[in-house]
């Protein structure tokens, strides 16, 4: 039997239902923040499923969780597949989780079909892909791929001031797994990530499989504006250093400067913090995040200069600064993996199309280590980072069938 024939739609769907209970929200979505109790619970659930199948599990110093199915050549660099289990605060139940569960389903299908592979095959759940609690996002995969230093990431704080090192220790205590010695990272033969598209193209074009060719570039910034707290009733406008008034001038100018004619640039201010946050005190400090993305690095570079210029021009009388938190260049996936995904989708008789990814994924970092590619499946109306995110059991299983065929091929090279 082939791996694809051993993929079970019902089993894969039920695992999504089981995982969605962890951090489940009334609207049907999930809030499973990185390194939270809910994250630990999802790690334990995945580990229990792995143990039941006799797969080895292990973790690393940044908390990435690995499930290993042995190959005939245990020393060979493994083929890996996975994604993330952490979510947005009002996230959907498929973003990230589908890639982890499709990878686990692939291991189970290989086992059920009795398929031997030369290379070990590993399913991985990367730590903190979303970056909504701790910045930067795609942290676990970036440390694994040597893009970020472990020591720097361990010192990161969330919005409440919790240090990542402490949250990680608590998570690994609540969800213990054998720790692989040494710094995160090991040789990998190839990596393929399955994910919902998080956009409407597959649904609009009635295709089941997205053959992902690459990921657009993305940069994140934090703008900090320092004003002067003052009494809302007694302080004349001329005497104020109102940090929020400066923030609104700056934000308005940034939205105008990033309104490109072809609507390709993605500019988002997702989080604003106004301090002290009292109705009758003039704000003394405002910070806000910027998430900016485009397929061309030169466009991002040009706009980065514009953003800095706007902050410099419009912040007065409040001192202000803009700090770049992440800068991930556009990713082009390996031709041999892209071609293999397309060939396996065709061989399974699944409609498919080549397409770039607008969303960021762990694959953008792993691509620095080994031949990497992605497989997309549709999500309803392209909605994601929203509790209404939805997918069908048939599409999820179709993506897993392509995945297991691709992994088997790569693991026998
Ligand atoms: O932000 C992203 O692109 C990903 O969904 N975390
Ligand atoms: Mn994701
Ligand atoms: Mn996401």
PDB file of N, CA and C in Angstrom, residues 63-143:
ATOM      1  N   UNK A  63      12.852  24.667  22.668  1.00  0.00           N
ATOM      2  CA  UNK A  63      11.538  24.061  22.875  1.00  0.00           C
ATOM      3  C   UNK A  63      10.875  23.509  21.636  1.00  0.00           C
ATOM      4  N   UNK A  64      11.598  23.469  20.487  1.00  0.00           N
ATOM      5  CA  UNK A  64      11.007  22.785  19.327  1.00  0.00           C
ATOM      6  C   UNK A  64      10.747  21.331  19.708  1.00  0.00           C
ATOM      7  N   UNK A  65       9.629  20.778  19.250  1.00  0.00           N
ATOM      8  CA  UNK A  65       9.265  19.408  19.625  1.00  0.00           C
ATOM      9  C   UNK A  65       9.301  18.512  18.390  1.00  0.00           C
ATOM     10  N   UNK A  66      10.073  17.436  18.458  1.00  0.00           N
ATOM     11  CA  UNK A  66      10.314  16.558  17.308  1.00  0.00           C
ATOM     12  C   UNK A  66       9.728  15.176  17.566  1.00  0.00           C
ATOM     13  N   UNK A  67       9.082  14.595  16.543  1.00  0.00           N
ATOM     14  CA  UNK A  67       8.566  13.219  16.592  1.00  0.00           C
ATOM     15  C   UNK A  67       9.261  12.452  15.470  1.00  0.00           C
ATOM     16  N   UNK A  68      10.006  11.400  15.828  1.00  0.00           N
ATOM     17  CA  UNK A  68      10.891  10.750  14.852  1.00  0.00           C
ATOM     18  C   UNK A  68      10.436   9.340  14.527  1.00  0.00           C
ATOM     19  N   UNK A  69      10.277   9.047  13.222  1.00  0.00           N
ATOM     20  CA  UNK A  69      10.050   7.670  12.751  1.00  0.00           C
ATOM     21  C   UNK A  69      11.361   7.203  12.152  1.00  0.00           C
ATOM     22  N   UNK A  70      11.908   6.107  12.607  1.00  0.00           N
ATOM     23  CA  UNK A  70      13.252   5.676  12.254  1.00  0.00           C
ATOM     24  C   UNK A  70      13.363   5.272  10.773  1.00  0.00           C
ATOM     25  N   UNK A  71      14.552   5.449  10.244  1.00  0.00           N
ATOM     26  CA  UNK A  71      14.821   5.003   8.875  1.00  0.00           C
ATOM     27  C   UNK A  71      15.835   3.866   8.903  1.00  0.00           C
ATOM     28  N   UNK A  72      16.075   3.254   7.757  1.00  0.00           N
ATOM     29  CA  UNK A  72      17.023   2.124   7.727  1.00  0.00           C
ATOM     30  C   UNK A  72      18.460   2.610   7.925  1.00  0.00           C
ATOM     31  N   UNK A  73      18.653   3.900   7.702  1.00  0.00           N
ATOM     32  CA  UNK A  73      19.981   4.506   7.923  1.00  0.00           C
ATOM     33  C   UNK A  73      19.827   5.603   8.976  1.00  0.00           C
ATOM     34  N   UNK A  74      19.850   5.228  10.253  1.00  0.00           N
ATOM     35  CA  UNK A  74      19.555   6.190  11.321  1.00  0.00           C
ATOM     36  C   UNK A  74      20.502   7.388  11.340  1.00  0.00           C
ATOM     37  N   UNK A  75      21.687   7.209  10.748  1.00  0.00           N
ATOM     38  CA  UNK A  75      22.667   8.314  10.776  1.00  0.00           C
ATOM     39  C   UNK A  75      22.409   9.327   9.660  1.00  0.00           C
ATOM     40  N   UNK A  76      21.516   8.969   8.730  1.00  0.00           N
ATOM     41  CA  UNK A  76      21.268   9.883   7.592  1.00  0.00           C
ATOM     42  C   UNK A  76      20.496  11.112   8.070  1.00  0.00           C
ATOM     43  N   UNK A  77      20.838  12.287   7.545  1.00  0.00           N
ATOM     44  CA  UNK A  77      20.048  13.481   7.897  1.00  0.00           C
ATOM     45  C   UNK A  77      18.575  13.236   7.584  1.00  0.00           C
ATOM     46  N   UNK A  78      17.697  13.472   8.554  1.00  0.00           N
ATOM     47  CA  UNK A  78      16.277  13.159   8.365  1.00  0.00           C
ATOM     48  C   UNK A  78      15.595  14.100   7.380  1.00  0.00           C
ATOM     49  N   UNK A  79      14.468  13.625   6.866  1.00  0.00           N
ATOM     50  CA  UNK A  79      13.541  14.510   6.154  1.00  0.00           C
ATOM     51  C   UNK A  79      12.537  14.987   7.204  1.00  0.00           C
ATOM     52  N   UNK A  80      12.230  16.274   7.182  1.00  0.00           N
ATOM     53  CA  UNK A  80      11.357  16.828   8.220  1.00  0.00           C
ATOM     54  C   UNK A  80      10.144  17.507   7.614  1.00  0.00           C
ATOM     55  N   UNK A  81       9.063  17.512   8.391  1.00  0.00           N
ATOM     56  CA  UNK A  81       7.843  18.218   8.017  1.00  0.00           C
ATOM     57  C   UNK A  81       7.178  18.698   9.302  1.00  0.00           C
ATOM     58  N   UNK A  82       6.543  19.857   9.241  1.00  0.00           N
ATOM     59  CA  UNK A  82       5.860  20.332  10.445  1.00  0.00           C
ATOM     60  C   UNK A  82       5.436  21.771  10.281  1.00  0.00           C
ATOM     61  N   UNK A  83       5.085  22.385  11.384  1.00  0.00           N
ATOM     62  CA  UNK A  83       4.673  23.797  11.421  1.00  0.00           C
ATOM     63  C   UNK A  83       4.600  24.192  12.903  1.00  0.00           C
ATOM     64  N   UNK A  84       3.545  24.886  13.310  1.00  0.00           N
ATOM     65  CA  UNK A  84       3.516  25.398  14.697  1.00  0.00           C
ATOM     66  C   UNK A  84       2.178  25.098  15.358  1.00  0.00           C
ATOM     67  N   UNK A  85       2.161  25.030  16.684  1.00  0.00           N
ATOM     68  CA  UNK A  85       0.923  24.783  17.430  1.00  0.00           C
ATOM     69  C   UNK A  85       0.481  26.021  18.205  1.00  0.00           C
ATOM     70  N   UNK A  86       1.348  27.048  18.267  1.00  0.00           N
ATOM     71  CA  UNK A  86       0.892  28.281  18.913  1.00  0.00           C
ATOM     72  C   UNK A  86      -0.017  29.045  17.948  1.00  0.00           C
ATOM     73  N   UNK A  87      -0.874  29.899  18.529  1.00  0.00           N
ATOM     74  CA  UNK A  87      -1.883  30.564  17.668  1.00  0.00           C
ATOM     75  C   UNK A  87      -1.935  32.068  17.940  1.00  0.00           C
ATOM     76  N   UNK A  88      -2.686  32.750  17.146  1.00  0.00           N
ATOM     77  CA  UNK A  88      -3.025  34.146  17.394  1.00  0.00           C
ATOM     78  C   UNK A  88      -4.006  34.193  18.583  1.00  0.00           C
ATOM     79  N   UNK A  89      -4.207  35.374  19.183  1.00  0.00           N
ATOM     80  CA  UNK A  89      -5.136  35.451  20.329  1.00  0.00           C
ATOM     81  C   UNK A  89      -6.573  35.074  19.954  1.00  0.00           C
ATOM     82  N   UNK A  90      -6.983  35.432  18.742  1.00  0.00           N
ATOM     83  CA  UNK A  90      -8.309  34.989  18.254  1.00  0.00           C
ATOM     84  C   UNK A  90      -8.049  34.212  16.970  1.00  0.00           C
ATOM     85  N   UNK A  91      -7.262  33.145  17.120  1.00  0.00           N
ATOM     86  CA  UNK A  91      -6.813  32.397  15.945  1.00  0.00           C
ATOM     87  C   UNK A  91      -7.779  31.318  15.513  1.00  0.00           C
ATOM     88  N   UNK A  92      -7.422  30.719  14.371  1.00  0.00           N
ATOM     89  CA  UNK A  92      -8.230  29.603  13.874  1.00  0.00           C
ATOM     90  C   UNK A  92      -7.598  28.286  14.301  1.00  0.00           C
ATOM     91  N   UNK A  93      -8.354  27.188  14.083  1.00  0.00           N
ATOM     92  CA  UNK A  93      -7.864  25.889  14.563  1.00  0.00           C
ATOM     93  C   UNK A  93      -6.986  25.169  13.548  1.00  0.00           C
ATOM     94  N   UNK A  94      -6.722  25.810  12.384  1.00  0.00           N
ATOM     95  CA  UNK A  94      -5.921  25.127  11.351  1.00  0.00           C
ATOM     96  C   UNK A  94      -4.562  25.779  11.104  1.00  0.00           C
ATOM     97  N   UNK A  95      -4.448  27.097  11.314  1.00  0.00           N
ATOM     98  CA  UNK A  95      -3.193  27.825  11.083  1.00  0.00           C
ATOM     99  C   UNK A  95      -2.094  27.191  11.927  1.00  0.00           C
ATOM    100  N   UNK A  96      -1.129  26.587  11.275  1.00  0.00           N
ATOM    101  CA  UNK A  96      -0.005  25.949  11.976  1.00  0.00           C
ATOM    102  C   UNK A  96      -0.324  24.529  12.396  1.00  0.00           C
ATOM    103  N   UNK A  97      -1.412  24.364  13.120  1.00  0.00           N
ATOM    104  CA  UNK A  97      -1.747  23.027  13.647  1.00  0.00           C
ATOM    105  C   UNK A  97      -1.907  22.025  12.507  1.00  0.00           C
ATOM    106  N   UNK A  98      -2.471  22.489  11.378  1.00  0.00           N
ATOM    107  CA  UNK A  98      -2.637  21.564  10.247  1.00  0.00           C
ATOM    108  C   UNK A  98      -1.282  21.014   9.807  1.00  0.00           C
ATOM    109  N   UNK A  99      -0.276  21.841   9.766  1.00  0.00           N
ATOM    110  CA  UNK A  99       1.035  21.376   9.303  1.00  0.00           C
ATOM    111  C   UNK A  99       1.660  20.367  10.251  1.00  0.00           C
ATOM    112  N   UNK A 100       1.413  20.554  11.543  1.00  0.00           N
ATOM    113  CA  UNK A 100       1.943  19.583  12.520  1.00  0.00           C
ATOM    114  C   UNK A 100       1.172  18.267  12.407  1.00  0.00           C
ATOM    115  N   UNK A 101      -0.149  18.371  12.310  1.00  0.00           N
ATOM    116  CA  UNK A 101      -0.975  17.141  12.270  1.00  0.00           C
ATOM    117  C   UNK A 101      -0.863  16.425  10.923  1.00  0.00           C
ATOM    118  N   UNK A 102      -0.659  17.176   9.843  1.00  0.00           N
ATOM    119  CA  UNK A 102      -0.461  16.519   8.537  1.00  0.00           C
ATOM    120  C   UNK A 102       0.866  15.762   8.545  1.00  0.00           C
ATOM    121  N   UNK A 103       1.865  16.346   9.186  1.00  0.00           N
ATOM    122  CA  UNK A 103       3.167  15.670   9.290  1.00  0.00           C
ATOM    123  C   UNK A 103       3.039  14.417  10.150  1.00  0.00           C
ATOM    124  N   UNK A 104       2.291  14.521  11.253  1.00  0.00           N
ATOM    125  CA  UNK A 104       2.100  13.343  12.112  1.00  0.00           C
ATOM    126  C   UNK A 104       1.290  12.276  11.376  1.00  0.00           C
ATOM    127  N   UNK A 105       0.287  12.723  10.623  1.00  0.00           N
ATOM    128  CA  UNK A 105      -0.530  11.770   9.832  1.00  0.00           C
ATOM    129  C   UNK A 105       0.346  11.069   8.804  1.00  0.00           C
ATOM    130  N   UNK A 106       1.315  11.784   8.264  1.00  0.00           N
ATOM    131  CA  UNK A 106       2.227  11.179   7.278  1.00  0.00           C
ATOM    132  C   UNK A 106       3.058  10.086   7.941  1.00  0.00           C
ATOM    133  N   UNK A 107       3.533  10.343   9.161  1.00  0.00           N
ATOM    134  CA  UNK A 107       4.290   9.303   9.884  1.00  0.00           C
ATOM    135  C   UNK A 107       3.398   8.091  10.128  1.00  0.00           C
ATOM    136  N   UNK A 108       2.172   8.342  10.537  1.00  0.00           N
ATOM    137  CA  UNK A 108       1.262   7.216  10.812  1.00  0.00           C
ATOM    138  C   UNK A 108       0.948   6.446   9.543  1.00  0.00           C
ATOM    139  N   UNK A 109       0.761   7.196   8.447  1.00  0.00           N
ATOM    140  CA  UNK A 109       0.423   6.514   7.185  1.00  0.00           C
ATOM    141  C   UNK A 109       1.595   5.664   6.700  1.00  0.00           C
ATOM    142  N   UNK A 110       2.811   6.181   6.824  1.00  0.00           N
ATOM    143  CA  UNK A 110       3.993   5.379   6.444  1.00  0.00           C
ATOM    144  C   UNK A 110       4.051   4.119   7.285  1.00  0.00           C
ATOM    145  N   UNK A 111       3.759   4.275   8.577  1.00  0.00           N
ATOM    146  CA  UNK A 111       3.774   3.122   9.502  1.00  0.00           C
ATOM    147  C   UNK A 111       2.680   2.130   9.127  1.00  0.00           C
ATOM    148  N   UNK A 112       1.466   2.642   8.908  1.00  0.00           N
ATOM    149  CA  UNK A 112       0.336   1.749   8.589  1.00  0.00           C
ATOM    150  C   UNK A 112       0.558   1.020   7.259  1.00  0.00           C
ATOM    151  N   UNK A 113       1.205   1.724   6.326  1.00  0.00           N
ATOM    152  CA  UNK A 113       1.426   1.119   5.002  1.00  0.00           C
ATOM    153  C   UNK A 113       2.670   0.244   4.994  1.00  0.00           C
ATOM    154  N   UNK A 114       3.414   0.259   6.111  1.00  0.00           N
ATOM    155  CA  UNK A 114       4.638  -0.549   6.181  1.00  0.00           C
ATOM    156  C   UNK A 114       5.697  -0.060   5.209  1.00  0.00           C
ATOM    157  N   UNK A 115       5.712   1.244   4.969  1.00  0.00           N
ATOM    158  CA  UNK A 115       6.680   1.818   4.032  1.00  0.00           C
ATOM    159  C   UNK A 115       8.005   2.059   4.755  1.00  0.00           C
ATOM    160  N   UNK A 116       9.068   1.458   4.210  1.00  0.00           N
ATOM    161  CA  UNK A 116      10.405   1.684   4.796  1.00  0.00           C
ATOM    162  C   UNK A 116      11.042   2.863   4.081  1.00  0.00           C
ATOM    163  N   UNK A 117      11.738   3.691   4.858  1.00  0.00           N
ATOM    164  CA  UNK A 117      12.475   4.805   4.231  1.00  0.00           C
ATOM    165  C   UNK A 117      13.928   4.709   4.667  1.00  0.00           C
ATOM    166  N   UNK A 118      14.823   5.171   3.813  1.00  0.00           N
ATOM    167  CA  UNK A 118      16.239   5.148   4.208  1.00  0.00           C
ATOM    168  C   UNK A 118      16.471   6.179   5.307  1.00  0.00           C
ATOM    169  N   UNK A 119      16.011   7.389   5.046  1.00  0.00           N
ATOM    170  CA  UNK A 119      16.219   8.451   6.019  1.00  0.00           C
ATOM    171  C   UNK A 119      15.132   8.389   7.104  1.00  0.00           C
ATOM    172  N   UNK A 120      15.455   8.769   8.315  1.00  0.00           N
ATOM    173  CA  UNK A 120      14.387   8.969   9.298  1.00  0.00           C
ATOM    174  C   UNK A 120      13.452  10.072   8.801  1.00  0.00           C
ATOM    175  N   UNK A 121      12.196  10.040   9.227  1.00  0.00           N
ATOM    176  CA  UNK A 121      11.236  11.100   8.897  1.00  0.00           C
ATOM    177  C   UNK A 121      10.770  11.716  10.217  1.00  0.00           C
ATOM    178  N   UNK A 122      10.861  13.013  10.330  1.00  0.00           N
ATOM    179  CA  UNK A 122      10.541  13.707  11.594  1.00  0.00           C
ATOM    180  C   UNK A 122       9.399  14.698  11.375  1.00  0.00           C
ATOM    181  N   UNK A 123       8.437  14.654  12.280  1.00  0.00           N
ATOM    182  CA  UNK A 123       7.388  15.685  12.354  1.00  0.00           C
ATOM    183  C   UNK A 123       7.821  16.676  13.427  1.00  0.00           C
ATOM    184  N   UNK A 124       7.706  17.976  13.159  1.00  0.00           N
ATOM    185  CA  UNK A 124       8.208  18.964  14.119  1.00  0.00           C
ATOM    186  C   UNK A 124       7.143  20.015  14.406  1.00  0.00           C
ATOM    187  N   UNK A 125       7.069  20.417  15.678  1.00  0.00           N
ATOM    188  CA  UNK A 125       6.238  21.561  16.094  1.00  0.00           C
ATOM    189  C   UNK A 125       7.218  22.632  16.546  1.00  0.00           C
ATOM    190  N   UNK A 126       7.340  23.701  15.748  1.00  0.00           N
ATOM    191  CA  UNK A 126       8.318  24.768  16.042  1.00  0.00           C
ATOM    192  C   UNK A 126       7.773  25.682  17.144  1.00  0.00           C
ATOM    193  N   UNK A 127       8.641  26.153  17.988  1.00  0.00           N
ATOM    194  CA  UNK A 127       8.243  27.060  19.074  1.00  0.00           C
ATOM    195  C   UNK A 127       7.945  28.461  18.547  1.00  0.00           C
ATOM    196  N   UNK A 128       6.839  29.058  19.017  1.00  0.00           N
ATOM    197  CA  UNK A 128       6.540  30.489  18.822  1.00  0.00           C
ATOM    198  C   UNK A 128       6.663  30.962  17.373  1.00  0.00           C
ATOM    199  N   UNK A 129       5.821  30.404  16.504  1.00  0.00           N
ATOM    200  CA  UNK A 129       5.836  30.904  15.113  1.00  0.00           C
ATOM    201  C   UNK A 129       5.091  32.228  15.034  1.00  0.00           C
ATOM    202  N   UNK A 130       3.983  32.367  15.777  1.00  0.00           N
ATOM    203  CA  UNK A 130       3.134  33.538  15.563  1.00  0.00           C
ATOM    204  C   UNK A 130       3.781  34.851  16.029  1.00  0.00           C
ATOM    205  N   UNK A 131       4.570  34.791  17.071  1.00  0.00           N
ATOM    206  CA  UNK A 131       5.203  36.034  17.532  1.00  0.00           C
ATOM    207  C   UNK A 131       4.183  37.032  18.049  1.00  0.00           C
ATOM    208  N   UNK A 132       3.030  36.546  18.530  1.00  0.00           N
ATOM    209  CA  UNK A 132       2.044  37.519  19.046  1.00  0.00           C
ATOM    210  C   UNK A 132       2.257  37.767  20.531  1.00  0.00           C
ATOM    211  N   UNK A 133       2.876  36.820  21.233  1.00  0.00           N
ATOM    212  CA  UNK A 133       3.210  37.044  22.653  1.00  0.00           C
ATOM    213  C   UNK A 133       4.664  37.484  22.782  1.00  0.00           C
ATOM    214  N   UNK A 134       5.555  36.658  22.287  1.00  0.00           N
ATOM    215  CA  UNK A 134       6.986  36.989  22.280  1.00  0.00           C
ATOM    216  C   UNK A 134       7.397  37.310  20.845  1.00  0.00           C
ATOM    217  N   UNK A 135       8.107  38.413  20.685  1.00  0.00           N
ATOM    218  CA  UNK A 135       8.667  38.717  19.356  1.00  0.00           C
ATOM    219  C   UNK A 135      10.142  38.309  19.357  1.00  0.00           C
ATOM    220  N   UNK A 136      10.711  37.987  18.220  1.00  0.00           N
ATOM    221  CA  UNK A 136      10.109  37.870  16.887  1.00  0.00           C
ATOM    222  C   UNK A 136       9.396  36.528  16.699  1.00  0.00           C
ATOM    223  N   UNK A 137       8.546  36.479  15.694  1.00  0.00           N
ATOM    224  CA  UNK A 137       7.858  35.230  15.351  1.00  0.00           C
ATOM    225  C   UNK A 137       8.800  34.291  14.622  1.00  0.00           C
ATOM    226  N   UNK A 138       8.299  33.105  14.340  1.00  0.00           N
ATOM    227  CA  UNK A 138       9.074  32.026  13.711  1.00  0.00           C
ATOM    228  C   UNK A 138      10.398  31.849  14.460  1.00  0.00           C
ATOM    229  N   UNK A 139      10.305  31.944  15.770  1.00  0.00           N
ATOM    230  CA  UNK A 139      11.505  31.990  16.624  1.00  0.00           C
ATOM    231  C   UNK A 139      12.202  30.632  16.683  1.00  0.00           C
ATOM    232  N   UNK A 140      11.420  29.549  16.945  1.00  0.00           N
ATOM    233  CA  UNK A 140      12.040  28.231  17.123  1.00  0.00           C
ATOM    234  C   UNK A 140      12.741  27.769  15.862  1.00  0.00           C
ATOM    235  N   UNK A 141      12.107  27.990  14.716  1.00  0.00           N
ATOM    236  CA  UNK A 141      12.723  27.558  13.452  1.00  0.00           C
ATOM    237  C   UNK A 141      13.928  28.434  13.110  1.00  0.00           C
ATOM    238  N   UNK A 142      13.849  29.724  13.477  1.00  0.00           N
ATOM    239  CA  UNK A 142      14.965  30.635  13.177  1.00  0.00           C
ATOM    240  C   UNK A 142      16.189  30.289  14.023  1.00  0.00           C
ATOM    241  N   UNK A 143      15.972  29.933  15.280  1.00  0.00           N
ATOM    242  CA  UNK A 143      17.115  29.531  16.126  1.00  0.00           C
ATOM    243  C   UNK A 143      17.681  28.216  15.582  1.00  0.00           C
TER     244      UNK A 143
END
